[in-house]
Coordinates of C-alpha atoms in Angstrom, one line a residue:
Chain A
M526 CA -50.7 -13.1 30.7
S527 CA -48.8 -14.2 33.7
W528 CA -47.4 -17.3 32.0
Y529 CA -45.7 -15.0 29.6
F530 CA -43.7 -13.2 32.3
K531 CA -42.9 -16.5 33.9
S532 CA -41.4 -17.8 30.7
L533 CA -39.3 -14.7 30.4
G534 CA -37.4 -15.3 33.6
K535 CA -36.3 -12.9 36.3
R536 CA -33.3 -11.6 34.5
K537 CA -35.3 -10.5 31.5
I538 CA -37.8 -8.7 33.6
I539 CA -35.2 -6.8 35.5
E540 CA -33.5 -5.9 32.3
F541 CA -36.8 -4.6 30.9
I542 CA -37.4 -2.5 34.0
I543 CA -34.0 -0.9 33.8
F544 CA -34.5 -0.3 30.1
A545 CA -37.8 1.4 30.7
L546 CA -36.4 3.6 33.5
F547 CA -33.6 4.6 31.2
I548 CA -36.0 5.5 28.4
F549 CA -38.1 7.5 30.9
F550 CA -35.2 9.5 32.2
F551 CA -33.5 10.0 28.9
L552 CA -36.3 10.5 26.5
G553 CA -38.9 11.7 29.0
P554 CA -37.7 15.3 29.2
L555 CA -37.3 15.5 25.4
I556 CA -40.8 14.1 24.8
N557 CA -42.2 16.5 27.4
L558 CA -40.4 19.4 25.7
A559 CA -41.8 18.4 22.3
L560 CA -45.3 18.2 23.7
L561 CA -44.9 21.5 25.4
A562 CA -43.7 23.2 22.3
F563 CA -46.8 22.3 20.3
S564 CA -49.4 22.7 23.1
G565 CA -52.0 25.4 23.2
K566 CA -53.5 24.7 26.6
W567 CA -52.0 22.1 29.1
Q568 CA -53.2 22.2 32.7
F569 CA -51.9 20.2 35.5
P570 CA -53.6 16.8 36.0
A571 CA -53.9 16.1 32.3
A572 CA -51.4 13.7 30.8
L573 CA -51.6 15.3 27.4
P574 CA -52.2 18.9 26.4
Q575 CA -55.8 19.8 26.1
S576 CA -55.3 21.6 22.9
W577 CA -52.5 21.8 20.3
S578 CA -51.3 24.9 18.6
F579 CA -48.4 26.6 16.7
T580 CA -48.9 29.9 18.6
W581 CA -45.5 30.0 20.2
W582 CA -43.7 28.8 17.1
K583 CA -45.3 31.7 15.3
F584 CA -44.4 34.1 18.1
V585 CA -40.8 32.9 18.4
L586 CA -40.2 32.9 14.6
S587 CA -41.8 36.3 14.2
Q588 CA -39.4 38.0 16.7
P589 CA -36.8 39.7 14.6
E590 CA -34.3 39.6 17.5
I591 CA -34.7 35.8 17.7
L592 CA -34.4 35.3 14.0
K593 CA -31.3 37.4 13.9
S594 CA -29.8 35.5 16.7
I595 CA -30.4 32.2 14.9
G596 CA -28.7 33.6 11.8
L597 CA -25.8 35.0 13.8
S598 CA -25.3 31.8 15.7
F599 CA -25.0 29.7 12.5
L600 CA -22.7 32.3 10.9
I601 CA -20.4 32.3 13.9
A602 CA -20.5 28.5 14.1
I603 CA -19.5 28.2 10.4
V604 CA -16.7 30.8 10.7
V605 CA -15.4 29.2 13.9
T606 CA -15.4 25.7 12.3
V607 CA -13.6 26.9 9.1
L608 CA -11.1 28.9 11.1
S609 CA -10.5 26.0 13.5
I610 CA -9.9 23.6 10.6
V611 CA -7.5 26.0 8.9
V612 CA -5.5 26.6 12.1
C613 CA -5.8 23.2 13.8
V614 CA -5.6 20.6 11.1
P615 CA -2.0 21.6 10.0
A616 CA -1.1 21.8 13.7
A617 CA -2.5 18.3 14.2
Y618 CA -0.5 17.1 11.3
A619 CA 2.6 18.6 12.8
F620 CA 1.9 17.0 16.2
A621 CA 1.4 13.6 14.5
R622 CA 4.4 13.6 12.2
I623 CA 7.1 15.9 13.5
R624 CA 9.0 15.2 16.7
F625 CA 9.9 18.4 18.4
P626 CA 10.8 19.1 22.0
L627 CA 7.9 19.3 24.5
S628 CA 5.4 18.4 21.8
K629 CA 3.5 16.3 24.3
W630 CA 3.3 19.3 26.6
F631 CA 2.0 21.5 23.9
L632 CA -0.7 19.0 23.1
F633 CA -1.5 18.7 26.7
S634 CA -1.8 22.5 27.1
F635 CA -4.9 22.5 24.9
L636 CA -6.6 20.7 27.7
L637 CA -6.1 23.6 30.0
T638 CA -8.7 25.7 28.3
N639 CA -11.2 23.0 29.1
A640 CA -9.9 22.0 32.5
F641 CA -10.2 25.4 34.3
P642 CA -13.3 27.2 35.3
K643 CA -14.2 29.0 32.1
M644 CA -15.4 32.2 33.6
G645 CA -11.9 33.0 35.1
L646 CA -10.3 32.4 31.7
Y647 CA -12.9 34.5 29.9
V648 CA -12.4 37.4 32.3
A649 CA -8.7 37.3 31.7
I650 CA -9.2 37.2 27.9
A651 CA -11.8 40.0 28.1
V652 CA -9.2 42.2 29.8
L653 CA -6.9 41.5 27.0
F654 CA -9.6 42.0 24.4
F655 CA -10.4 45.5 25.9
K656 CA -6.8 46.5 25.3
V657 CA -6.8 45.4 21.6
G658 CA -10.3 46.6 20.9
L659 CA -11.8 43.1 20.3
M660 CA -14.7 43.6 22.8
N661 CA -18.1 43.6 21.2
T662 CA -16.8 42.5 17.8
F663 CA -17.5 39.6 15.6
M664 CA -13.9 38.6 15.5
G665 CA -13.8 38.7 19.3
V666 CA -16.7 36.3 19.6
V667 CA -15.2 33.9 17.0
L668 CA -11.8 33.9 18.9
I669 CA -13.4 33.1 22.2
H670 CA -15.2 30.2 20.6
V671 CA -12.0 29.0 19.0
V672 CA -10.4 28.9 22.5
N673 CA -12.9 26.2 23.3
T674 CA -12.5 24.1 20.1
L675 CA -8.7 24.0 20.0
M676 CA -8.6 20.8 22.0
Y677 CA -11.0 18.7 19.8
M678 CA -9.7 20.1 16.6
T679 CA -6.1 19.3 17.4
W680 CA -6.4 16.1 19.4
I681 CA -8.8 14.1 17.3
P682 CA -7.2 14.9 13.9
A683 CA -3.7 14.4 15.3
A684 CA -4.8 10.9 16.4
S685 CA -6.2 10.2 12.9
F686 CA -3.0 11.4 11.2
K687 CA -1.0 9.1 13.5
N688 CA -3.1 6.2 12.4
V689 CA -1.9 6.8 8.8
H690 CA 1.3 4.7 8.7
K691 CA 4.5 6.2 7.3
A692 CA 4.8 3.3 4.9
Q693 CA 1.4 4.3 3.4
E694 CA 2.7 7.8 2.7
E695 CA 6.0 6.5 1.5
A696 CA 4.4 4.0 -0.8
A697 CA 2.6 6.9 -2.4
R698 CA 5.8 8.9 -2.8
D699 CA 7.3 5.8 -4.3
A700 CA 4.5 5.5 -6.8
G701 CA 5.4 9.0 -8.1
A702 CA 3.2 11.4 -6.0
G703 CA 4.8 14.6 -4.7
P704 CA 4.3 15.5 -1.0
F705 CA 1.2 17.6 -1.6
R706 CA -0.5 14.9 -3.7
V707 CA 0.4 12.3 -1.0
F708 CA -1.3 14.5 1.6
W709 CA -4.4 15.1 -0.6
N710 CA -4.8 11.6 -1.9
V711 CA -3.6 9.4 0.9
T712 CA -3.2 11.1 4.3
L713 CA -6.2 13.4 4.2
P714 CA -8.8 10.8 3.0
M715 CA -7.6 8.3 5.5
S716 CA -7.9 10.7 8.4
L717 CA -11.1 12.4 7.2
P718 CA -13.4 10.6 9.6
G719 CA -11.5 12.1 12.6
I720 CA -11.5 15.5 11.0
I721 CA -15.2 15.4 10.3
V722 CA -16.0 14.3 13.9
A723 CA -13.8 17.1 15.3
S724 CA -15.5 19.6 12.9
I725 CA -19.0 18.5 14.1
F726 CA -18.0 18.9 17.7
T727 CA -16.5 22.3 17.0
F728 CA -19.7 23.4 15.1
L729 CA -22.0 22.2 17.9
S730 CA -19.9 23.6 20.7
S731 CA -19.8 27.0 19.0
L732 CA -23.6 26.9 18.5
D733 CA -24.0 26.1 22.2
E734 CA -21.4 28.6 23.6
A735 CA -22.9 31.2 25.9
Q736 CA -20.5 32.2 28.7
G737 CA -17.7 33.5 26.5
T738 CA -20.1 35.2 24.1
F739 CA -21.8 36.9 27.0
M740 CA -18.5 38.3 28.2
V741 CA -17.1 39.4 24.9
G742 CA -20.1 39.8 22.5
M743 CA -22.6 41.9 24.5
P744 CA -24.5 43.9 23.7
D745 CA -24.4 43.6 19.9
F746 CA -23.7 39.9 19.4
K747 CA -26.5 38.0 20.9
T748 CA -26.4 34.4 19.9
M749 CA -29.1 31.8 20.3
P750 CA -28.1 30.6 23.7
L751 CA -27.9 34.2 25.0
I752 CA -31.4 35.0 23.7
M753 CA -32.5 31.8 25.3
Y754 CA -31.6 33.0 28.7
G755 CA -33.8 36.0 28.2
A756 CA -36.6 34.0 26.6
V757 CA -36.9 31.6 29.5
Q758 CA -37.2 34.4 31.9
D759 CA -39.5 36.7 30.0
Y760 CA -41.9 34.4 28.2
P761 CA -44.0 31.3 29.3
A762 CA -42.3 27.9 29.4
T763 CA -43.9 27.1 26.0
A764 CA -41.7 29.7 24.2
G765 CA -38.7 28.2 26.0
A766 CA -39.6 24.8 24.7
V767 CA -39.9 26.0 21.2
F768 CA -36.6 27.7 21.6
S769 CA -34.8 24.7 23.0
I770 CA -36.1 22.6 20.1
L771 CA -34.6 25.1 17.7
L772 CA -31.3 24.9 19.5
T773 CA -31.2 21.1 19.6
L774 CA -32.4 20.5 16.1
P775 CA -29.1 21.2 14.4
T776 CA -27.3 18.9 16.8
I777 CA -29.6 16.0 16.1
I778 CA -29.5 16.6 12.3
L779 CA -25.7 16.8 12.3
L780 CA -25.2 13.8 14.4
F781 CA -27.7 11.8 12.3
V782 CA -26.0 12.8 9.1
S783 CA -22.6 12.0 10.4
R784 CA -23.4 8.9 12.4
R785 CA -21.2 6.9 9.9
F786 CA -18.1 8.8 11.2
V787 CA -18.9 9.3 14.8
S788 CA -17.7 6.2 16.6
A789 CA -16.3 5.6 20.0
D790 CA -13.1 4.5 18.3
V791 CA -12.4 7.9 16.7
M792 CA -13.3 9.7 19.9
S793 CA -11.2 7.6 22.3
S794 CA -8.2 7.5 20.0
G795 CA -8.3 11.3 20.0
F796 CA -8.1 11.4 23.8
T797 CA -5.3 9.0 24.2
M798 CA -1.9 10.6 24.9
K799 CA 0.7 8.9 22.8
Chain B
M458 CA 28.3 -13.2 -18.6
T459 CA 28.9 -9.5 -18.4
A460 CA 25.5 -8.0 -17.5
Q461 CA 25.3 -4.3 -17.1
V462 CA 25.5 -2.8 -13.6
Q463 CA 22.0 -1.6 -12.8
L464 CA 22.5 -0.3 -9.3
S465 CA 25.8 1.0 -8.0
I466 CA 26.3 2.2 -4.4
Q467 CA 29.6 3.9 -3.7
K468 CA 31.0 4.6 -0.3
L469 CA 27.6 5.2 1.2
T470 CA 27.7 6.5 4.8
K471 CA 24.8 7.4 7.0
R472 CA 25.2 7.6 10.7
Y473 CA 22.5 8.2 13.2
K474 CA 22.9 9.9 16.5
T475 CA 22.3 6.6 18.2
G476 CA 25.6 5.3 16.6
E477 CA 23.8 3.0 14.3
G478 CA 24.0 3.3 10.5
V479 CA 26.3 2.3 7.8
T480 CA 29.8 3.3 6.9
G481 CA 31.5 3.2 3.5
I482 CA 29.1 0.7 1.8
S483 CA 30.0 0.0 -1.8
L484 CA 28.2 -2.6 -3.9
D485 CA 27.1 -3.2 -7.5
I486 CA 23.9 -5.0 -8.5
K487 CA 23.8 -6.3 -12.1
Q488 CA 20.8 -6.1 -14.4
G489 CA 18.4 -8.9 -13.6
E490 CA 20.2 -9.9 -10.4
L491 CA 18.4 -10.6 -7.1
V492 CA 20.6 -9.5 -4.2
T493 CA 19.7 -9.9 -0.6
L494 CA 21.0 -7.7 2.2
L495 CA 21.1 -10.0 5.2
G496 CA 22.0 -9.2 8.8
P497 CA 20.7 -8.9 12.3
S498 CA 18.4 -5.9 13.2
G499 CA 20.4 -2.7 13.4
C500 CA 23.1 -3.8 11.0
G501 CA 22.2 -1.1 8.5
K502 CA 20.6 -3.2 5.8
T503 CA 17.3 -1.2 5.9
T504 CA 19.3 2.1 5.9
V505 CA 21.0 1.1 2.6
L506 CA 17.6 0.1 1.1
R507 CA 15.9 3.3 2.2
S508 CA 18.7 5.4 0.9
V509 CA 18.3 3.8 -2.5
G510 CA 14.6 4.4 -2.4
G511 CA 15.1 8.1 -1.5
F512 CA 13.6 8.0 2.0
L513 CA 16.9 8.7 3.7
E514 CA 19.5 11.2 2.8
P515 CA 23.0 9.7 3.1
D516 CA 25.8 11.7 4.8
S517 CA 28.1 10.9 2.0
G518 CA 28.6 8.6 -1.0
D519 CA 26.8 8.1 -4.2
I520 CA 23.9 6.0 -5.5
Q521 CA 23.7 5.4 -9.3
I522 CA 20.9 3.6 -11.2
A523 CA 21.7 2.7 -14.8
G524 CA 24.8 4.9 -14.6
K525 CA 23.0 8.0 -13.4
S526 CA 23.3 9.5 -9.9
V527 CA 19.9 9.6 -8.2
L528 CA 21.2 11.0 -5.0
H529 CA 19.5 14.3 -5.3
L530 CA 16.1 13.0 -6.6
P531 CA 13.1 12.7 -4.2
P532 CA 11.5 9.2 -4.0
E533 CA 8.8 10.1 -6.6
K534 CA 11.4 10.9 -9.2
R535 CA 13.5 7.8 -8.7
P536 CA 13.2 4.8 -11.0
T537 CA 12.7 2.5 -7.9
A538 CA 9.7 0.9 -6.4
M539 CA 9.5 -0.4 -2.9
V540 CA 7.5 -3.1 -1.1
F541 CA 7.3 -2.4 2.6
Q542 CA 7.0 -4.9 5.4
S543 CA 3.4 -3.9 6.1
Y544 CA 0.9 -1.1 5.6
N545 CA 1.6 -1.0 1.9
L546 CA -1.9 -0.4 0.7
W547 CA -4.3 2.5 1.1
P548 CA -7.4 1.2 2.8
H549 CA -9.7 3.9 1.4
M550 CA -9.1 2.8 -2.2
T551 CA -10.0 -0.4 -3.9
V552 CA -7.3 -2.8 -5.1
Y553 CA -7.8 -1.4 -8.6
E554 CA -7.3 2.2 -7.4
N555 CA -4.3 1.2 -5.4
L556 CA -2.7 -0.3 -8.4
A557 CA -3.7 2.4 -10.8
F558 CA -2.5 5.2 -8.6
G559 CA 1.0 5.5 -9.9
L560 CA -0.1 4.9 -13.5
K561 CA -2.7 7.7 -13.3
I562 CA 0.0 10.1 -12.1
R563 CA 2.0 9.1 -15.2
K564 CA -1.0 10.1 -17.3
M565 CA -1.5 6.7 -18.8
R566 CA -4.7 6.1 -20.8
K567 CA -7.5 4.5 -19.0
E568 CA -7.7 1.4 -21.2
Q569 CA -4.0 0.9 -20.9
I570 CA -4.2 1.2 -17.1
R571 CA -7.0 -1.4 -17.0
D572 CA -5.0 -3.9 -19.1
A573 CA -1.8 -3.3 -17.0
V574 CA -3.6 -3.8 -13.7
E575 CA -5.3 -7.0 -15.0
R576 CA -1.9 -8.4 -16.1
A577 CA -0.3 -7.5 -12.8
L578 CA -3.0 -9.1 -10.8
Q579 CA -2.6 -12.2 -12.9
L580 CA 1.1 -12.3 -12.3
V581 CA 0.6 -12.3 -8.5
R582 CA -2.2 -14.9 -8.8
L583 CA -5.0 -12.6 -7.7
P584 CA -7.1 -12.2 -10.9
G585 CA -10.4 -10.5 -10.5
A586 CA -9.6 -8.8 -7.2
E587 CA -9.9 -5.3 -8.7
Q588 CA -13.0 -4.2 -6.8
K589 CA -12.0 -5.6 -3.4
R590 CA -10.9 -3.4 -0.5
P591 CA -7.5 -4.0 1.0
T592 CA -9.2 -4.8 4.3
E593 CA -11.1 -7.7 2.7
L594 CA -7.8 -9.3 1.8
S595 CA -5.6 -11.6 3.9
G596 CA -2.1 -10.6 4.9
G597 CA -0.5 -12.6 2.1
Q598 CA -2.9 -11.3 -0.5
Q599 CA -2.2 -7.7 0.6
Q600 CA 1.5 -8.3 0.1
R601 CA 0.8 -9.8 -3.3
V602 CA -1.1 -6.6 -4.3
A603 CA 1.8 -4.5 -3.0
V604 CA 4.2 -6.5 -5.1
A605 CA 1.9 -6.0 -8.1
R606 CA 1.8 -2.3 -7.5
A607 CA 5.5 -2.1 -7.4
L608 CA 5.8 -4.1 -10.6
L609 CA 3.4 -1.8 -12.4
L610 CA 5.7 1.1 -11.8
E611 CA 8.2 -0.8 -14.0
P612 CA 11.1 0.1 -11.8
A613 CA 14.8 -0.1 -12.7
V614 CA 15.3 -1.6 -9.3
L615 CA 12.7 -3.2 -7.1
L616 CA 13.3 -2.7 -3.4
L617 CA 11.8 -5.2 -0.9
D618 CA 12.0 -4.4 2.8
E619 CA 11.3 -7.7 4.6
P620 CA 8.1 -8.0 2.6
F621 CA 7.1 -11.4 3.9
S622 CA 8.3 -11.3 7.5
A623 CA 4.8 -10.5 8.9
L624 CA 3.4 -13.7 7.3
D625 CA 3.3 -17.2 8.6
A626 CA 6.0 -19.7 7.6
K627 CA 4.0 -21.6 5.0
L628 CA 2.8 -18.5 3.2
R629 CA 6.3 -17.0 3.4
N630 CA 7.6 -20.0 1.5
E631 CA 4.9 -19.7 -1.1
L632 CA 5.4 -16.0 -1.7
R633 CA 9.2 -16.5 -1.9
E634 CA 8.7 -19.0 -4.7
E635 CA 6.3 -16.7 -6.5
L636 CA 8.6 -13.8 -6.2
R637 CA 11.5 -15.8 -7.6
E638 CA 9.3 -16.9 -10.6
I639 CA 8.3 -13.3 -11.2
Q640 CA 11.9 -12.2 -11.0
L641 CA 12.9 -14.9 -13.5
S642 CA 10.1 -14.0 -16.0
T643 CA 10.5 -10.2 -15.7
K644 CA 14.3 -10.2 -15.4
L645 CA 13.9 -7.4 -12.8
T646 CA 16.8 -6.2 -10.7
M647 CA 15.8 -6.7 -7.1
M648 CA 17.3 -5.7 -3.8
F649 CA 15.8 -7.7 -0.9
V650 CA 16.3 -7.0 2.7
T651 CA 15.8 -9.7 5.3
H652 CA 17.0 -10.9 8.7
D653 CA 15.9 -14.4 7.8
Q654 CA 18.9 -16.4 6.6
E655 CA 16.8 -19.2 5.2
E656 CA 14.9 -16.7 3.1
A657 CA 18.1 -15.2 1.9
L658 CA 19.7 -18.6 1.0
S659 CA 16.6 -19.8 -0.9
L660 CA 15.9 -16.6 -2.8
S661 CA 19.1 -14.9 -3.8
D662 CA 21.5 -14.8 -6.7
R663 CA 23.9 -13.2 -4.3
I664 CA 23.8 -12.5 -0.5
I665 CA 25.4 -9.5 1.1
V666 CA 25.9 -10.2 4.8
M667 CA 26.0 -7.0 6.9
N668 CA 27.0 -6.4 10.4
R669 CA 27.3 -3.2 12.4
G670 CA 27.1 -1.0 9.3
N671 CA 29.7 -2.9 7.3
I672 CA 29.6 -5.5 4.6
E673 CA 31.0 -8.8 6.0
Q674 CA 30.8 -10.9 2.8
S675 CA 29.2 -10.7 -0.6
D676 CA 28.9 -14.0 -2.4
S677 CA 26.5 -16.6 -3.8
P678 CA 24.4 -18.4 -1.3
Q679 CA 26.5 -21.5 -1.8
Q680 CA 29.7 -19.8 -1.1
I681 CA 28.3 -17.9 1.9
Y682 CA 27.3 -21.2 3.4
D683 CA 30.4 -23.2 2.5
T684 CA 33.1 -20.7 3.0
P685 CA 32.0 -18.0 5.4
K686 CA 34.8 -15.4 5.3
S687 CA 34.4 -14.2 8.9
L688 CA 33.4 -15.6 12.2
F689 CA 30.3 -13.4 12.2
V690 CA 29.1 -14.9 8.9
A691 CA 29.9 -18.4 10.1
N692 CA 27.9 -17.8 13.2
F693 CA 25.0 -16.0 11.4
I694 CA 24.4 -18.4 8.5
G695 CA 23.2 -21.9 9.3
R696 CA 24.1 -24.0 12.3
M697 CA 27.7 -24.0 13.3
N698 CA 29.8 -25.7 16.1
M699 CA 32.4 -23.3 17.5
L700 CA 35.4 -24.7 19.2
D701 CA 38.2 -22.8 20.9
G702 CA 41.7 -23.9 20.0
I703 CA 45.3 -22.8 19.8
A704 CA 47.1 -22.6 16.4
E705 CA 50.8 -23.2 16.2
N706 CA 53.2 -24.3 13.4
G707 CA 50.5 -25.5 11.1
S708 CA 48.4 -27.3 13.5
I709 CA 45.6 -26.5 15.9
Q710 CA 45.3 -27.9 19.3
I711 CA 41.8 -28.5 20.5
Q712 CA 42.1 -29.9 24.0
N713 CA 44.0 -33.2 23.5
W714 CA 43.4 -33.4 19.8
E715 CA 45.5 -32.0 17.0
L716 CA 44.0 -30.7 13.8
H717 CA 45.9 -29.7 10.7
A718 CA 45.8 -26.1 9.6
S719 CA 47.5 -23.7 7.3
P720 CA 50.8 -22.4 8.9
D721 CA 49.9 -18.7 8.6
I722 CA 47.6 -18.7 11.5
S723 CA 48.8 -18.7 15.1
G724 CA 47.5 -17.9 18.5
K725 CA 44.0 -18.4 19.9
V726 CA 41.5 -19.4 17.2
V727 CA 37.9 -20.5 16.7
V728 CA 37.3 -23.6 14.7
A729 CA 33.9 -23.6 13.0
V730 CA 32.3 -26.9 11.8
R731 CA 28.9 -27.4 10.3
P732 CA 26.9 -30.2 12.1
E733 CA 26.7 -32.1 8.8
D734 CA 30.5 -32.1 8.5
V735 CA 31.1 -33.9 11.8
R736 CA 32.1 -37.5 11.4
W737 CA 32.2 -40.2 14.1
K738 CA 34.1 -43.4 14.7
D739 CA 34.6 -45.8 17.6
A740 CA 36.4 -44.4 20.5
S741 CA 39.6 -46.4 19.7
N742 CA 40.2 -44.3 16.5
P743 CA 42.1 -41.0 16.6
G744 CA 40.0 -37.9 16.9
L745 CA 38.2 -35.7 19.4
A746 CA 36.9 -37.8 22.3
A747 CA 33.2 -37.3 22.9
T748 CA 30.2 -38.8 24.7
V749 CA 26.8 -39.1 23.2
K750 CA 24.4 -37.0 25.3
Q751 CA 21.2 -37.1 23.3
V752 CA 19.9 -38.4 19.9
M753 CA 17.0 -36.5 18.5
V754 CA 15.3 -37.7 15.3
L755 CA 14.0 -34.7 13.4
G756 CA 12.2 -36.2 10.3
H757 CA 14.7 -37.3 7.7
Y758 CA 17.8 -36.6 9.8
A759 CA 18.8 -36.8 13.4
E760 CA 20.5 -34.3 15.6
I761 CA 23.1 -35.8 18.0
T762 CA 24.3 -33.8 20.9
L763 CA 27.8 -34.7 22.0
L764 CA 29.8 -33.7 25.0
T765 CA 33.5 -33.1 24.5
E766 CA 36.1 -31.4 26.6
A767 CA 36.0 -28.5 24.2
G768 CA 32.3 -28.0 24.8
I769 CA 29.0 -29.3 23.2
I770 CA 29.1 -30.4 19.6
R771 CA 26.0 -31.0 17.5
M772 CA 26.1 -33.5 14.6
F773 CA 23.6 -34.2 11.9
L774 CA 23.3 -37.8 10.6
P775 CA 20.9 -39.5 8.3
R776 CA 18.2 -41.1 10.4
E777 CA 19.2 -44.7 9.8
E778 CA 22.9 -44.0 10.8
A779 CA 21.8 -42.4 14.0
L780 CA 20.1 -45.6 15.2
V781 CA 23.4 -47.1 16.1
L782 CA 24.2 -44.4 18.6
S783 CA 22.8 -44.3 22.1
S784 CA 23.3 -41.8 24.9
G785 CA 26.4 -42.5 27.1
Q786 CA 28.3 -44.1 24.2
S787 CA 31.9 -43.0 23.7
V788 CA 33.0 -42.0 20.2
S789 CA 35.8 -40.2 18.4
L790 CA 35.0 -37.2 16.2
T791 CA 36.7 -35.9 13.1
F792 CA 35.7 -33.0 10.8
A793 CA 35.2 -33.4 7.1
K794 CA 35.4 -29.7 6.6
H795 CA 36.1 -26.8 8.9
A796 CA 37.0 -23.2 9.0
V797 CA 39.4 -21.4 11.3
Y798 CA 39.1 -17.8 12.5
P799 CA 41.3 -15.8 14.8
Q800 CA 39.5 -15.5 18.2
S801 CA 39.8 -11.7 18.4
S802 CA 37.5 -11.3 15.4
V803 CA 34.4 -11.8 17.5

């Protein structure tokens, strides 16, 4: 066996150790979570659970409050995504194509909602929402989520629109297409990867949002992350594990489906100020 | 030959806030003519082209195609087609889809589109490229597809905005020749914009030299080269020796040498001489005294740099003739042909 390690050389062995550590720290907690969620009995010294069971899955999925929260979370995430697209994509197009005074500062201002401590911002918004009667309403929750997604949904599509050259749009006009057809057939398909990536991030961040929902949506609008806080405190760790898998599953599925579009290029071009 | 005027631009004016733009441009392009707008960057040639294409709204003036004003039509309604410098194609479509785009909008039948696309690709020497993506094509191939797409629109006027300037020299030459062939076989009216004088000279039926938003000269390539009407054109087209002189009573004094000139010019002038029009003799002969500084053999001809009291003069000679000359030699120069411009016209 030792001849094998010798033939590998020092470099390879160090690389292997670093890789193993990475896997351990990155995947370790996830594997532990997965094991925990399906375990019936798992006591300390054992490396693997002594018995497997679906007990906690049954428990979690039979709680009407939890099921309701899952439905609500997805509903809110869908509405937030659609609303963000409707509001932000045209804005992104404007930022990319029309030169107006202070456009850079407007674009930059979207960063503010992500740069400051969120709680301060939410309290300020909550005060406002009280006045206009948006507290504890569906619309209020949706709006507070949109505050968070403005940045992705404007920056990333704006960069994608900018990557569509004017000559490409003009060539389409020249070929006989009106402005709307040009947008539909040329500009939009060419910037679609950026818009899809931004939409996925919007969807996921809405699914994950807890602070703002807690401020604005309580007590009637309990989303998955909010229920999670309670679940972790009130039930054994196993229930928490089941729950966190339920919460991460959509993320993993979405990222997997969209891996064709999600690239470092699309992301980084979205976060370059031009 | 009295061909019909296909494109007529009348007193076109478009000024930008930066001060650039064009003022009072009027020009006619006949059916089947290839006219080049030539000038340095910022001279307004692209402004004229884009105004014809409908991408710019002129401040005043009129643009007529086949006798009808197109000024108030958007680009999609104009009978023009444009080839841009780059980024012509839509990368998310195949070559076929790129070419068929305009035809589909015109509601042409599918079989007809297929035939037309095939013929167009044959014309630009890219048969069978239908299913390729633009990103799989080289720069030259992409521009060929762009030309094919413009041809498929069967425009009344084809507009080309420096279409070959992003390509390397050899490819540029090739595409120029192909474009000329296409133009001769299709008898299309073309307006070509370039800053490359060699391109303009080799390609055009007529060259319109522009400078600072005005037309300097509009003539055949031959005339532009042989009889530039202004100092700017003389300077811009081909190589030129510029000598300062003083004109008086039908002669021009260049340092110690007197040159005959028409009597209606007087005052400070610039004498322009092409390097191939410079002649030399032994120093004992009358002429402009010069000393050979350098002899450079450039293939089939040689470029000789001469020092005179009026400045440096360059002379082109056939290679064999240049062998007699060596640096340091004193010679006497005369001009086979020259042009005179008042000095203030710079």
